[in-house]
Amino acid sequence: MEELLTDAYAGIFEPALIEEISAVANITDFEEGDRLIEIGQYIRQMPLLITGAIKILREDKVEGELLLYFLEKGDTCAMTLACCMGQTKSEIRAIAETKGTLAMIPIGKMEEWLGRYKSWRNFVFTSYNKRLSEMLSAIDNLAFMKMDERLLNFLKEKAKVNKSAVIVNTHQEIAYELNTSRVVVSRLLKALENEKLIKLNRNNIELLKQ
């Protein structure tokens, strides 16, 4: 497990911290589509993403779900961090985008390492800043971007986290994540294909320009 942590966090954490993480972390494997964190759930451990990708969603009781950002190898979720430290209920939902592995860190160690390891403090603060920037970007997308721009950005982000230009999602699944209708998504995908930006295949969408 220490080798996996080193692969994901070398250059972020010093070896002594990686060794401590490997000694206390609970390792959890997950599959694509698994619900890892639910809204209203108390978070007792902080997740470090060793492999795979996870999408973070916010729920609106009227409008449905909104994709906030993706987590990739070497990331953590700042909103989960806040829930751990404040012992409050989660306001986000985390769903596995791909299969992968998490290292779950006890709350006590999170606080202890803030005082002992500069790299841990930097990681926590950097994670907060990065996630805040991504949430502001999500707000900007909603407020200022046209739906075709949001759709293209979504496809590019999916391609990035899955490390593949081929996106295996139905039009309905994309509509759900973008909080719009399948009819709108299908129409806009066809328009993007006409612009030679994507290729629509029978069971997937191929991104031609990234």
Tab-separated table of C-alpha atoms in Angstrom:
chain	number	residue	atom	x	y	z
A	1	MET	CA	0.000	0.000	0.000
A	2	GLU	CA	2.906	2.345	0.689
A	3	GLU	CA	3.973	1.945	-2.947
A	4	LEU	CA	0.511	3.030	-4.151
A	5	LEU	CA	0.579	6.053	-1.852
A	6	THR	CA	4.062	6.975	-3.015
A	7	ASP	CA	2.934	6.755	-6.638
A	8	ALA	CA	-0.053	9.038	-5.976
A	9	TYR	CA	1.493	11.510	-3.514
A	10	ALA	CA	5.263	11.563	-4.169
A	11	GLY	CA	6.286	15.196	-4.465
A	12	ILE	CA	3.259	16.202	-2.372
A	13	PHE	CA	4.066	14.463	0.943
A	14	GLU	CA	7.471	13.690	2.445
A	15	PRO	CA	8.344	9.983	2.837
A	16	ALA	CA	7.823	10.079	6.622
A	17	LEU	CA	4.221	11.255	6.176
A	18	ILE	CA	3.520	8.671	3.477
A	19	GLU	CA	4.805	6.012	5.873
A	20	GLU	CA	2.448	7.261	8.611
A	21	ILE	CA	-0.501	7.354	6.213
A	22	SER	CA	0.145	3.766	5.150
A	23	ALA	CA	0.222	2.704	8.815
A	24	VAL	CA	-3.131	4.240	9.843
A	25	ALA	CA	-5.229	4.488	6.659
A	26	ASN	CA	-8.157	2.218	5.883
A	27	ILE	CA	-7.935	1.185	2.229
A	28	THR	CA	-11.205	1.035	0.281
A	29	ASP	CA	-11.613	-0.194	-3.283
A	30	PHE	CA	-14.591	1.033	-5.305
A	31	GLU	CA	-16.233	0.305	-8.649
A	32	GLU	CA	-17.628	2.659	-11.291
A	33	GLY	CA	-21.019	3.978	-10.174
A	34	ASP	CA	-20.514	3.273	-6.448
A	35	ARG	CA	-21.962	5.919	-4.115
A	36	LEU	CA	-19.094	6.746	-1.797
A	37	ILE	CA	-20.562	9.685	0.141
A	38	GLU	CA	-24.225	10.581	0.554
A	39	ILE	CA	-25.882	13.893	1.364
A	40	GLY	CA	-26.747	14.031	5.071
A	41	GLN	CA	-24.073	11.492	6.011
A	42	TYR	CA	-21.575	12.214	8.801
A	43	ILE	CA	-18.007	11.926	7.510
A	44	ARG	CA	-15.709	10.248	10.041
A	45	GLN	CA	-12.629	9.870	7.837
A	46	MET	CA	-10.890	11.982	5.218
A	47	PRO	CA	-10.485	10.360	1.778
A	48	LEU	CA	-7.262	10.459	-0.215
A	49	LEU	CA	-7.733	9.291	-3.788
A	50	ILE	CA	-4.957	6.835	-4.687
A	51	THR	CA	-6.316	5.689	-8.065
A	52	GLY	CA	-9.434	6.313	-10.145
A	53	ALA	CA	-11.779	9.295	-10.482
A	54	ILE	CA	-14.796	10.491	-8.470
A	55	LYS	CA	-17.455	13.075	-9.340
A	56	ILE	CA	-18.790	15.434	-6.675
A	57	LEU	CA	-22.432	16.482	-6.975
A	58	ARG	CA	-24.684	18.969	-5.185
A	59	GLU	CA	-28.389	18.262	-4.915
A	60	ASP	CA	-31.239	20.713	-5.455
A	61	LYS	CA	-34.582	19.432	-4.208
A	62	VAL	CA	-36.383	21.012	-7.172
A	63	GLU	CA	-33.857	20.987	-10.032
A	64	GLY	CA	-31.999	17.737	-9.296
A	65	GLU	CA	-28.224	17.226	-9.145
A	66	LEU	CA	-25.446	19.545	-10.304
A	67	LEU	CA	-21.912	18.365	-11.063
A	68	LEU	CA	-19.430	20.491	-9.074
A	69	TYR	CA	-16.079	18.921	-9.955
A	70	PHE	CA	-14.109	15.708	-10.445
A	71	LEU	CA	-11.454	14.259	-8.135
A	72	GLU	CA	-8.450	12.493	-9.631
A	73	LYS	CA	-5.421	10.577	-8.327
A	74	GLY	CA	-3.640	12.597	-5.644
A	75	ASP	CA	-6.738	14.653	-4.747
A	76	THR	CA	-8.985	14.952	-1.736
A	77	CYS	CA	-12.410	16.571	-1.357
A	78	ALA	CA	-12.261	19.911	0.471
A	79	MET	CA	-15.969	19.757	1.311
A	80	THR	CA	-15.398	16.393	2.981
A	81	LEU	CA	-12.463	17.915	4.850
A	82	ALA	CA	-14.738	20.635	6.202
A	83	CYS	CA	-17.313	18.060	7.316
A	84	CYS	CA	-14.638	16.027	9.109
A	85	MET	CA	-13.134	18.989	10.927
A	86	GLY	CA	-16.490	20.512	11.824
A	87	GLN	CA	-18.218	17.173	12.472
A	88	THR	CA	-21.136	18.254	10.298
A	89	LYS	CA	-23.266	16.357	7.790
A	90	SER	CA	-22.188	16.126	4.168
A	91	GLU	CA	-23.821	18.502	1.700
A	92	ILE	CA	-22.411	16.714	-1.334
A	93	ARG	CA	-22.741	13.312	-3.010
A	94	ALA	CA	-19.646	11.474	-4.260
A	95	ILE	CA	-20.058	8.878	-7.030
A	96	ALA	CA	-17.247	6.843	-8.580
A	97	GLU	CA	-16.587	7.866	-12.169
A	98	THR	CA	-14.204	4.926	-12.606
A	99	LYS	CA	-13.050	2.083	-10.402
A	100	GLY	CA	-10.263	2.977	-7.987
A	101	THR	CA	-8.879	3.020	-4.461
A	102	LEU	CA	-9.226	5.389	-1.502
A	103	ALA	CA	-7.118	5.757	1.645
A	104	MET	CA	-9.384	6.850	4.521
A	105	ILE	CA	-7.621	8.925	7.203
A	106	PRO	CA	-8.929	9.135	10.825
A	107	ILE	CA	-9.962	12.636	11.954
A	108	GLY	CA	-7.456	12.615	14.831
A	109	LYS	CA	-4.538	12.092	12.477
A	110	MET	CA	-5.740	14.874	10.171
A	111	GLU	CA	-5.491	17.363	13.029
A	112	GLU	CA	-2.209	15.957	14.374
A	113	TRP	CA	-0.484	16.192	10.980
A	114	LEU	CA	-1.508	19.835	10.535
A	115	GLY	CA	0.906	20.657	13.345
A	116	ARG	CA	3.648	18.186	12.423
A	117	TYR	CA	3.941	18.256	8.636
A	118	LYS	CA	4.264	21.361	6.489
A	119	SER	CA	3.438	19.299	3.389
A	120	TRP	CA	0.129	18.216	4.965
A	121	ARG	CA	-0.822	21.824	5.797
A	122	ASN	CA	0.035	22.906	2.257
A	123	PHE	CA	-1.983	20.006	0.830
A	124	VAL	CA	-5.062	20.880	2.891
A	125	PHE	CA	-4.945	24.596	2.035
A	126	THR	CA	-4.182	23.933	-1.637
A	127	SER	CA	-7.104	21.488	-1.804
A	128	TYR	CA	-9.470	24.107	-0.371
A	129	ASN	CA	-8.291	26.692	-2.919
A	130	LYS	CA	-8.485	24.274	-5.856
A	131	ARG	CA	-11.985	23.057	-5.005
A	132	LEU	CA	-13.206	26.631	-4.399
A	133	SER	CA	-11.901	27.614	-7.830
A	134	GLU	CA	-13.663	24.639	-9.429
A	135	MET	CA	-16.947	25.457	-7.668
A	136	LEU	CA	-16.713	29.079	-8.829
A	137	SER	CA	-16.126	27.752	-12.342
A	138	ALA	CA	-19.262	25.593	-12.016
A	139	ILE	CA	-21.234	28.677	-10.935
A	140	ASP	CA	-19.831	30.664	-13.870
A	141	ASN	CA	-20.874	27.876	-16.223
A	142	LEU	CA	-24.429	28.069	-14.951
A	143	ALA	CA	-24.624	31.848	-14.889
A	144	PHE	CA	-22.730	32.884	-18.001
A	145	MET	CA	-22.207	29.959	-20.379
A	146	LYS	CA	-24.591	28.786	-23.023
A	147	MET	CA	-25.643	25.154	-22.775
A	148	ASP	CA	-23.571	24.129	-25.813
A	149	GLU	CA	-20.430	25.519	-24.124
A	150	ARG	CA	-21.282	23.755	-20.872
A	151	LEU	CA	-21.823	20.511	-22.762
A	152	LEU	CA	-18.490	20.728	-24.582
A	153	ASN	CA	-16.660	21.571	-21.333
A	154	PHE	CA	-18.350	18.604	-19.674
A	155	LEU	CA	-17.231	16.238	-22.439
A	156	LYS	CA	-13.660	17.547	-22.250
A	157	GLU	CA	-13.561	17.069	-18.470
A	158	LYS	CA	-14.975	13.539	-18.775
A	159	ALA	CA	-12.324	12.713	-21.376
A	160	LYS	CA	-9.612	14.103	-19.102
A	161	VAL	CA	-10.543	12.176	-15.955
A	162	ASN	CA	-11.168	8.948	-17.884
A	163	LYS	CA	-7.987	9.427	-19.942
A	164	SER	CA	-9.918	8.605	-23.102
A	165	ALA	CA	-11.426	10.661	-25.928
A	166	VAL	CA	-14.323	8.182	-26.030
A	167	ILE	CA	-17.142	9.050	-23.603
A	168	VAL	CA	-19.447	6.144	-22.789
A	169	ASN	CA	-22.563	7.928	-21.525
A	170	THR	CA	-26.121	8.019	-22.813
A	171	HIS	CA	-27.691	11.329	-23.760
A	172	GLN	CA	-29.998	10.933	-20.750
A	173	GLU	CA	-27.076	10.450	-18.354
A	174	ILE	CA	-25.376	13.583	-19.688
A	175	ALA	CA	-28.633	15.533	-19.404
A	176	TYR	CA	-28.967	14.433	-15.781
A	177	GLU	CA	-25.483	15.618	-14.874
A	178	LEU	CA	-25.935	18.951	-16.660
A	179	ASN	CA	-29.403	19.412	-15.178
A	180	THR	CA	-31.166	19.732	-18.532
A	181	SER	CA	-33.320	17.559	-20.819
A	182	ARG	CA	-32.269	14.664	-23.056
A	183	VAL	CA	-33.832	16.398	-26.071
A	184	VAL	CA	-31.637	19.482	-25.533
A	185	VAL	CA	-28.497	17.354	-25.109
A	186	SER	CA	-29.225	15.318	-28.245
A	187	ARG	CA	-29.809	18.466	-30.305
A	188	LEU	CA	-26.611	20.115	-29.052
A	189	LEU	CA	-24.535	16.964	-29.549
A	190	LYS	CA	-25.684	16.855	-33.163
A	191	ALA	CA	-24.687	20.493	-33.580
A	192	LEU	CA	-21.237	19.772	-32.096
A	193	GLU	CA	-20.875	16.871	-34.526
A	194	ASN	CA	-21.730	19.170	-37.438
A	195	GLU	CA	-18.945	21.478	-36.229
A	196	LYS	CA	-16.526	18.497	-36.347
A	197	LEU	CA	-15.862	18.764	-32.607
A	198	ILE	CA	-17.248	15.317	-31.749
A	199	LYS	CA	-18.336	12.130	-33.476
A	200	LEU	CA	-21.558	10.431	-32.398
A	201	ASN	CA	-21.286	6.636	-32.445
A	202	ARG	CA	-23.891	4.036	-31.590
A	203	ASN	CA	-22.851	3.565	-27.960
A	204	ASN	CA	-20.432	6.406	-27.270
A	205	ILE	CA	-19.305	9.931	-28.107
A	206	GLU	CA	-15.822	10.556	-29.490
A	207	LEU	CA	-14.216	13.884	-28.707
A	208	LEU	CA	-12.273	14.986	-31.790
A	209	LYS	CA	-10.697	18.181	-30.423
A	210	GLN	CA	-9.527	18.429	-26.795
